[in-house]
C-alpha positions as a printed NumPy array, in Angstrom:
array([[  0.   ,   0.   ,   0.   ],
       [  0.965,   3.655,  -0.282],
       [  1.826,   5.048,   3.146],
       [ -0.866,   7.58 ,   4.107],
       [  0.263,  11.159,   4.412],
       [ -0.023,  13.203,   7.561],
       [ -2.385,  16.177,   7.395],
       [ -0.695,  19.591,   7.045],
       [  1.053,  20.374,  10.312],
       [  1.492,  16.693,  11.121],
       [ -1.353,  16.546,  13.661],
       [ -4.632,  14.602,  13.422],
       [ -7.354,  16.162,  11.295],
       [-10.121,  14.337,  13.129],
       [-10.4  ,  14.063,  16.914],
       [-12.775,  11.461,  18.34 ],
       [-13.659,  11.932,  21.998],
       [-15.444,   9.072,  23.715],
       [-17.777,  11.116,  25.887],
       [-19.018,   8.176,  27.94 ],
       [-19.315,   4.414,  28.092],
       [-22.645,   4.601,  29.915],
       [-25.895,   4.046,  28.068],
       [-29.614,   4.377,  28.785],
       [-30.572,   1.478,  26.46 ],
       [-29.713,  -2.212,  26.414],
       [-29.541,  -3.178,  22.748],
       [-29.595,  -6.936,  22.315],
       [-26.299,  -7.35 ,  20.456],
       [-24.308,  -4.376,  21.768],
       [-21.096,  -4.891,  23.697],
       [-22.376,  -2.558,  26.427],
       [-25.171,  -5.063,  27.089],
       [-23.112,  -8.23 ,  26.715],
       [-19.819,  -7.294,  28.408],
       [-18.892,  -6.237,  31.939],
       [-18.332,  -2.678,  30.731],
       [-16.665,  -0.192,  33.039],
       [-19.138,   2.61 ,  32.396],
       [-17.746,   6.087,  32.993],
       [-18.036,   9.655,  31.768],
       [-14.87 ,  11.279,  30.481],
       [-13.544,  13.655,  33.176],
       [-13.53 ,  17.298,  32.154],
       [ -9.789,  17.554,  32.774],
       [ -9.198,  14.73 ,  30.285],
       [-11.508,  16.283,  27.704],
       [ -9.546,  19.548,  27.968],
       [ -6.451,  17.706,  26.74 ],
       [ -7.871,  17.796,  23.204],
       [ -8.274,  21.575,  23.097],
       [ -4.696,  22.399,  21.96 ],
       [ -5.211,  20.143,  18.919],
       [ -8.394,  21.825,  17.73 ],
       [ -6.835,  24.735,  15.795],
       [ -5.123,  22.119,  13.6  ],
       [ -8.077,  19.738,  13.189],
       [-10.946,  19.653,  10.698],
       [-13.537,  17.634,  12.606],
       [-14.417,  16.62 ,  16.155],
       [-16.647,  13.632,  16.89 ],
       [-18.134,  13.41 ,  20.39 ],
       [-18.978,   9.732,  20.498],
       [-17.731,   6.295,  21.518],
       [-19.363,   3.209,  23.017],
       [-21.978,   4.988,  25.138],
       [-24.777,   7.537,  24.777],
       [-23.073,  10.961,  24.725],
       [-26.131,  12.919,  25.879],
       [-25.92 ,  11.205,  29.275],
       [-22.77 ,  13.161,  30.121],
       [-23.762,  16.057,  32.41 ],
       [-21.284,  18.342,  30.622],
       [-21.977,  17.29 ,  27.043],
       [-23.133,  20.756,  26.02 ],
       [-20.062,  22.311,  27.652],
       [-17.888,  20.042,  25.509],
       [-19.867,  20.896,  22.404],
       [-19.527,  24.619,  23.073],
       [-15.794,  24.286,  23.768],
       [-15.383,  22.68 ,  20.341],
       [-17.617,  25.255,  18.65 ],
       [-15.258,  27.966,  19.89 ],
       [-13.3  ,  26.91 ,  16.786],
       [-15.805,  27.74 ,  14.028],
       [-13.787,  26.043,  11.277],
       [-14.442,  22.613,  12.799],
       [-17.055,  20.172,  11.587],
       [-18.873,  18.596,  14.534],
       [-20.603,  15.219,  14.7  ],
       [-21.963,  12.698,  17.133],
       [-24.256,   9.663,  17.16 ],
       [-27.108,   9.331,  19.641],
       [-29.903,   6.881,  20.315],
       [-32.195,   9.888,  20.1  ],
       [-34.103,   9.379,  23.331],
       [-32.712,  12.549,  24.952],
       [-32.456,  14.661,  21.82 ],
       [-35.308,  16.977,  22.792],
       [-33.259,  18.207,  25.769],
       [-30.463,  19.602,  23.601],
       [-32.02 ,  20.162,  20.173],
       [-32.347,  23.928,  20.541],
       [-28.662,  24.35 ,  21.42 ],
       [-27.471,  22.007,  18.674],
       [-29.352,  23.967,  16.025],
       [-28.613,  27.424,  17.38 ],
       [-24.911,  26.794,  17.909],
       [-24.27 ,  24.898,  14.711],
       [-23.806,  21.129,  15.025],
       [-22.77 ,  19.972,  11.546],
       [-23.904,  16.339,  11.45 ],
       [-26.075,  14.193,  13.696],
       [-26.354,  10.417,  13.525],
       [-29.307,   8.629,  15.1  ],
       [-29.152,   4.881,  15.685],
       [-32.316,   3.309,  14.27 ],
       [-32.311,  -0.474,  13.9  ],
       [-35.888,  -0.974,  12.749],
       [-38.586,   0.817,  10.779],
       [-41.461,  -0.447,  12.921],
       [-41.866,  -0.054,  16.677],
       [-42.002,  -3.826,  17.18 ],
       [-38.676,  -4.541,  15.497],
       [-36.964,  -1.399,  16.748],
       [-37.939,  -1.939,  20.38 ],
       [-37.126,  -5.659,  20.335],
       [-33.547,  -4.796,  19.318],
       [-33.007,  -1.425,  21.021],
       [-34.484,  -2.347,  24.381],
       [-35.539,   0.637,  26.424],
       [-35.843,   2.788,  23.296],
       [-39.102,   4.039,  21.812],
       [-39.307,   4.672,  18.075],
       [-42.288,   7.009,  18.474],
       [-40.32 ,   9.181,  20.923],
       [-37.264,   9.337,  18.66 ],
       [-39.301,  10.342,  15.603],
       [-41.079,  13.018,  17.65 ],
       [-37.661,  14.351,  18.683],
       [-36.637,  14.432,  15.024],
       [-39.717,  16.431,  14.117],
       [-38.837,  18.878,  16.904],
       [-35.297,  19.187,  15.534],
       [-36.641,  19.855,  12.04 ],
       [-39.013,  22.517,  13.346],
       [-36.13 ,  24.229,  15.136],
       [-34.009,  24.164,  11.99 ],
       [-36.797,  25.906,  10.092],
       [-37.214,  28.473,  12.865],
       [-33.497,  29.269,  12.742],
       [-33.281,  29.136,   8.953],
       [-30.642,  26.412,   9.13 ],
       [-30.033,  23.211,   7.196],
       [-27.799,  21.941,  10.02 ],
       [-27.39 ,  19.608,  11.664],
       [-27.749,  17.315,   8.674],
       [-29.13 ,  14.029,   9.918],
       [-28.507,  10.383,   9.128],
       [-29.951,   7.139,  10.399],
       [-27.297,   4.597,  11.403],
       [-28.715,   1.099,  10.862],
       [-27.043,  -2.079,  12.132],
       [-28.158,  -4.736,   9.663],
       [-29.023,  -8.224,  10.886],
       [-31.457, -11.019,  10.014],
       [-34.008,  -9.626,  12.458],
       [-34.329,  -6.248,  10.715],
       [-32.897,  -6.446,   7.185],
       [-36.32 ,  -6.774,   5.558],
       [-37.279,  -3.403,   7.052],
       [-34.403,  -1.516,   5.41 ],
       [-36.473,  -0.354,   2.388],
       [-39.194,   0.873,   4.748],
       [-36.601,   2.694,   6.849],
       [-35.69 ,   4.71 ,   3.749],
       [-39.306,   5.891,   3.662],
       [-39.199,   6.749,   7.373],
       [-36.042,   8.773,   6.73 ],
       [-37.579,  10.661,   3.832],
       [-40.748,  11.36 ,   5.808],
       [-38.647,  12.849,   8.644],
       [-36.242,  14.911,   6.51 ],
       [-33.32 ,  12.598,   7.237],
       [-30.917,  12.922,   4.329],
       [-28.97 ,   9.653,   4.697],
       [-29.36 ,   6.077,   5.849],
       [-25.975,   4.51 ,   6.654],
       [-25.865,   0.731,   6.999],
       [-23.319,  -1.294,   8.968],
       [-23.197,  -5.055,   9.369],
       [-23.933,  -6.515,  12.791],
       [-20.935,  -7.634,  14.824],
       [-21.708, -10.85 ,  16.724],
       [-20.044, -11.399,  20.097],
       [-21.993, -14.445,  21.356],
       [-22.623, -17.891,  19.918],
       [-26.351, -17.412,  20.518],
       [-26.444, -14.51 ,  18.033],
       [-24.48 , -16.041,  15.153],
       [-27.674, -16.724,  13.19 ],
       [-28.414, -12.987,  13.165],
       [-25.288, -12.231,  11.118],
       [-25.919, -11.519,   7.448],
       [-22.833, -13.618,   6.736],
       [-25.353, -16.469,   6.896],
       [-28.042, -14.684,   4.843],
       [-26.103, -13.277,   1.916],
       [-28.77 , -13.704,  -0.784],
       [-31.41 , -12.022,   1.386],
       [-28.966,  -9.234,   2.199],
       [-28.276,  -8.564,  -1.496],
       [-31.992,  -8.573,  -2.262],
       [-32.814,  -6.082,   0.491],
       [-29.858,  -3.814,  -0.321],
       [-31.096,  -3.609,  -3.909],
       [-34.69 ,  -2.925,  -2.843],
       [-33.55 ,  -0.22 ,  -0.421],
       [-31.34 ,   1.374,  -3.08 ],
       [-34.301,   1.549,  -5.464],
       [-36.455,   3.136,  -2.767],
       [-33.711,   5.608,  -1.84 ],
       [-33.393,   6.779,  -5.44 ],
       [-37.148,   7.293,  -5.569],
       [-37.301,   9.204,  -2.286],
       [-34.143,  11.293,  -2.66 ],
       [-32.363,   9.727,   0.331],
       [-28.648,   8.939,   0.28 ],
       [-28.227,   5.244,   1.075],
       [-24.697,   4.332,   2.184],
       [-24.241,   0.567,   2.053],
       [-21.271,  -1.611,   2.957],
       [-19.949,  -3.871,   0.199],
       [-21.74 ,  -7.14 ,  -0.319],
       [-19.831, -10.064,   1.138],
       [-17.367, -11.256,  -1.492],
       [-17.208,  -7.849,  -3.203],
       [-15.088,  -5.867,  -0.728],
       [-12.057,  -4.152,  -2.231],
       [-10.099,  -5.577,   0.688],
       [-10.053,  -8.813,  -1.369],
       [ -8.112, -11.341,   0.753],
       [ -6.397,  -8.808,   3.034],
       [ -6.85 ,  -8.59 ,   6.776],
       [ -8.609,  -5.254,   6.263],
       [ -8.761,  -2.36 ,   3.825],
       [ -5.825,   0.04 ,   3.95 ],
       [ -6.174,   1.874,   7.275],
       [ -5.245,   5.56 ,   7.534],
       [ -6.446,   6.12 ,  11.097],
       [ -3.049,   6.393,  12.832],
       [ -2.06 ,   9.133,  10.374],
       [ -5.274,  11.184,  10.38 ],
       [ -7.46 ,  10.445,  13.425],
       [ -6.927,  10.366,  17.168],
       [ -9.304,   8.417,  19.43 ],
       [ -9.417,   9.428,  23.101],
       [-11.239,   6.974,  25.362],
       [-13.388,   8.063,  28.274],
       [-10.734,   6.537,  30.55 ],
       [ -8.102,   8.936,  29.204],
       [ -6.283,   6.332,  27.119],
       [ -5.5  ,   6.886,  23.461],
       [ -6.297,   3.908,  21.226],
       [ -6.114,   3.306,  17.467],
       [ -9.921,   3.255,  17.266],
       [-12.991,   2.588,  19.39 ],
       [-12.863,  -1.207,  19.108],
       [ -9.111,  -1.731,  19.552],
       [ -7.686,  -2.384,  23.028],
       [ -4.108,  -1.434,  22.074],
       [ -3.021,   1.551,  24.185],
       [ -0.947,   4.165,  22.353],
       [ -0.635,   6.569,  25.258],
       [ -2.244,   8.113,  28.332],
       [ -3.638,  11.629,  27.94 ],
       [ -3.74 ,  12.035,  31.705],
       [  0.048,  12.091,  31.887],
       [  1.218,  13.396,  28.516],
       [ -0.082,  15.963,  26.059],
       [ -1.731,  14.581,  22.94 ],
       [  0.565,  16.248,  20.419],
       [  3.534,  14.509,  22.069],
       [  1.703,  11.17 ,  22.178],
       [  0.874,  11.507,  18.485],
       [  4.585,  11.621,  17.699],
       [  5.762,   9.07 ,  20.261],
       [  7.503,   5.788,  19.45 ],
       [  4.393,   3.7  ,  20.23 ],
       [  2.373,   5.535,  17.592],
       [  5.25 ,   5.259,  15.127],
       [  5.389,   1.496,  15.735],
       [  1.672,   1.16 ,  15.142],
       [  1.885,   3.074,  11.852],
       [  4.583,   0.673,  10.704],
       [  2.6  ,  -2.485,  11.43 ],
       [ -1.098,  -1.689,  10.964],
       [ -1.107,  -2.298,   7.195],
       [  1.694,  -4.854,   7.178],
       [  1.535,  -8.573,   6.462],
       [  1.771,  -9.144,  10.217],
       [ -0.512,  -6.571,  11.876],
       [ -1.434,  -6.547,  15.574],
       [ -3.896,  -9.271,  16.559],
       [ -6.956,  -7.04 ,  16.678],
       [ -6.136,  -5.468,  13.314],
       [ -5.787,  -8.942,  11.797],
       [ -9.41 ,  -9.581,  12.795],
       [-10.667,  -6.038,  12.147],
       [-14.39 ,  -5.333,  12.386],
       [-14.187,  -1.526,  12.328],
       [-16.992,  -0.468,   9.987],
       [-14.947,   1.704,   7.621],
       [-11.868,  -0.499,   7.276],
       [-12.905,  -4.093,   7.92 ],
       [-12.789,  -6.498,   4.988],
       [-16.361,  -7.808,   4.909],
       [-15.217, -10.739,   2.764],
       [-13.751, -12.168,   5.971],
       [-15.749, -14.069,   8.578],
       [-13.976, -12.138,  11.349],
       [-15.465,  -8.864,  10.109],
       [-18.856, -10.224,  11.226],
       [-18.271, -12.816,  13.943],
       [-16.171, -11.816,  16.969],
       [-17.05 , -14.427,  19.58 ],
       [-15.707, -13.255,  22.925],
       [-13.634, -10.496,  21.311],
       [-11.539,  -8.223,  23.487],
       [-13.394,  -4.93 ,  23.974],
       [-11.832,  -1.832,  25.596],
       [-12.771,  -1.109,  29.22 ],
       [-14.163,  -4.603,  29.832],
       [-12.888,  -7.86 ,  31.268],
       [-14.929, -10.115,  29.002],
       [-18.434, -11.298,  28.239],
       [-20.978, -11.454,  31.022],
       [-22.394, -14.88 ,  31.952],
       [-25.803, -15.332,  30.256],
       [-27.665, -15.114,  33.565],
       [-26.224, -11.624,  34.15 ],
       [-27.289, -10.233,  30.758],
       [-30.445,  -8.323,  31.635],
       [-32.379,  -6.228,  29.148],
       [-35.31 ,  -5.311,  31.342],
       [-36.203,  -4.605,  34.948],
       [-33.894,  -2.972,  37.459],
       [-30.739,  -3.249,  35.334],
       [-32.393,  -1.355,  32.51 ],
       [-33.802,   1.269,  34.862],
       [-30.295,   1.842,  36.234],
       [-28.963,   2.138,  32.694],
       [-31.658,   4.642,  31.724],
       [-30.751,   6.702,  34.766],
       [-27.139,   6.738,  33.577],
       [-25.883,   4.846,  36.611]])
């Protein structure tokens, strides 16, 4: 491969801040539900470590494993980033708390907003995204659209982020209609990552003909409704061919800061490249550990977790490991929970919805 170039100035052009690893939902196949996650909000002092990088960056994403709107200082973080008006700003939310911040996001200029929607009907959506309510999320979207009209703004531009699995793939064409009806300009589709044996049958690795059929139907509907549909490659058609993953440029262009203060190659990788609590990020970016990672990430012998990459943008979906990650290592966890401790309802869900 051609070695990626550093952005001008040699510092990352995109900064990703994991605001929290807490969540108010318990989605059936999410690592937050299935693993013994150490849920925590990023401390303000750690967040401030990114500020010196912002004059050199192009985009800041306020998102990681958890629901960013649970952080009590989310809007403070957003405003601190917006002090640099050249920056694009983006985050993904489950949408349940969007009404609390919509006015500020529109008035102060969020660029892009992703909303996780894994079903076009309440029954499918709420079976997967347990604790969520599709009716509530769509009402919040209508509120956001009303506020955009009041302020004469086209931003934030919105997208649905859809995790495709056997349980919901036949609703993808209908979701395009839901998007169009709610002024959502894009539907972005990612393949489900499976962490447990019990969920293997949900992976579209095992339903490739159905997947191709529904992708085609959704693409036809999107063209009719004027919605941008962003699909992953069909299995067997990824440009990654037989490689471990597509050429990865992340360690040259993007910096991921975990809510625990550790810098990692990306959200799903447990490799630690530095600790922002003890060293400034510009120094970490140039340190020997980062240089080592740049040398090996696209090599014939990449680190273990890169060899089984399931990161949505760079994974090679021709490979089984891009879909099935049984018992994978996940940052800020010590492994999968025993089945009897995986609770989607009752007191555990109430605690999650309270952000505890």
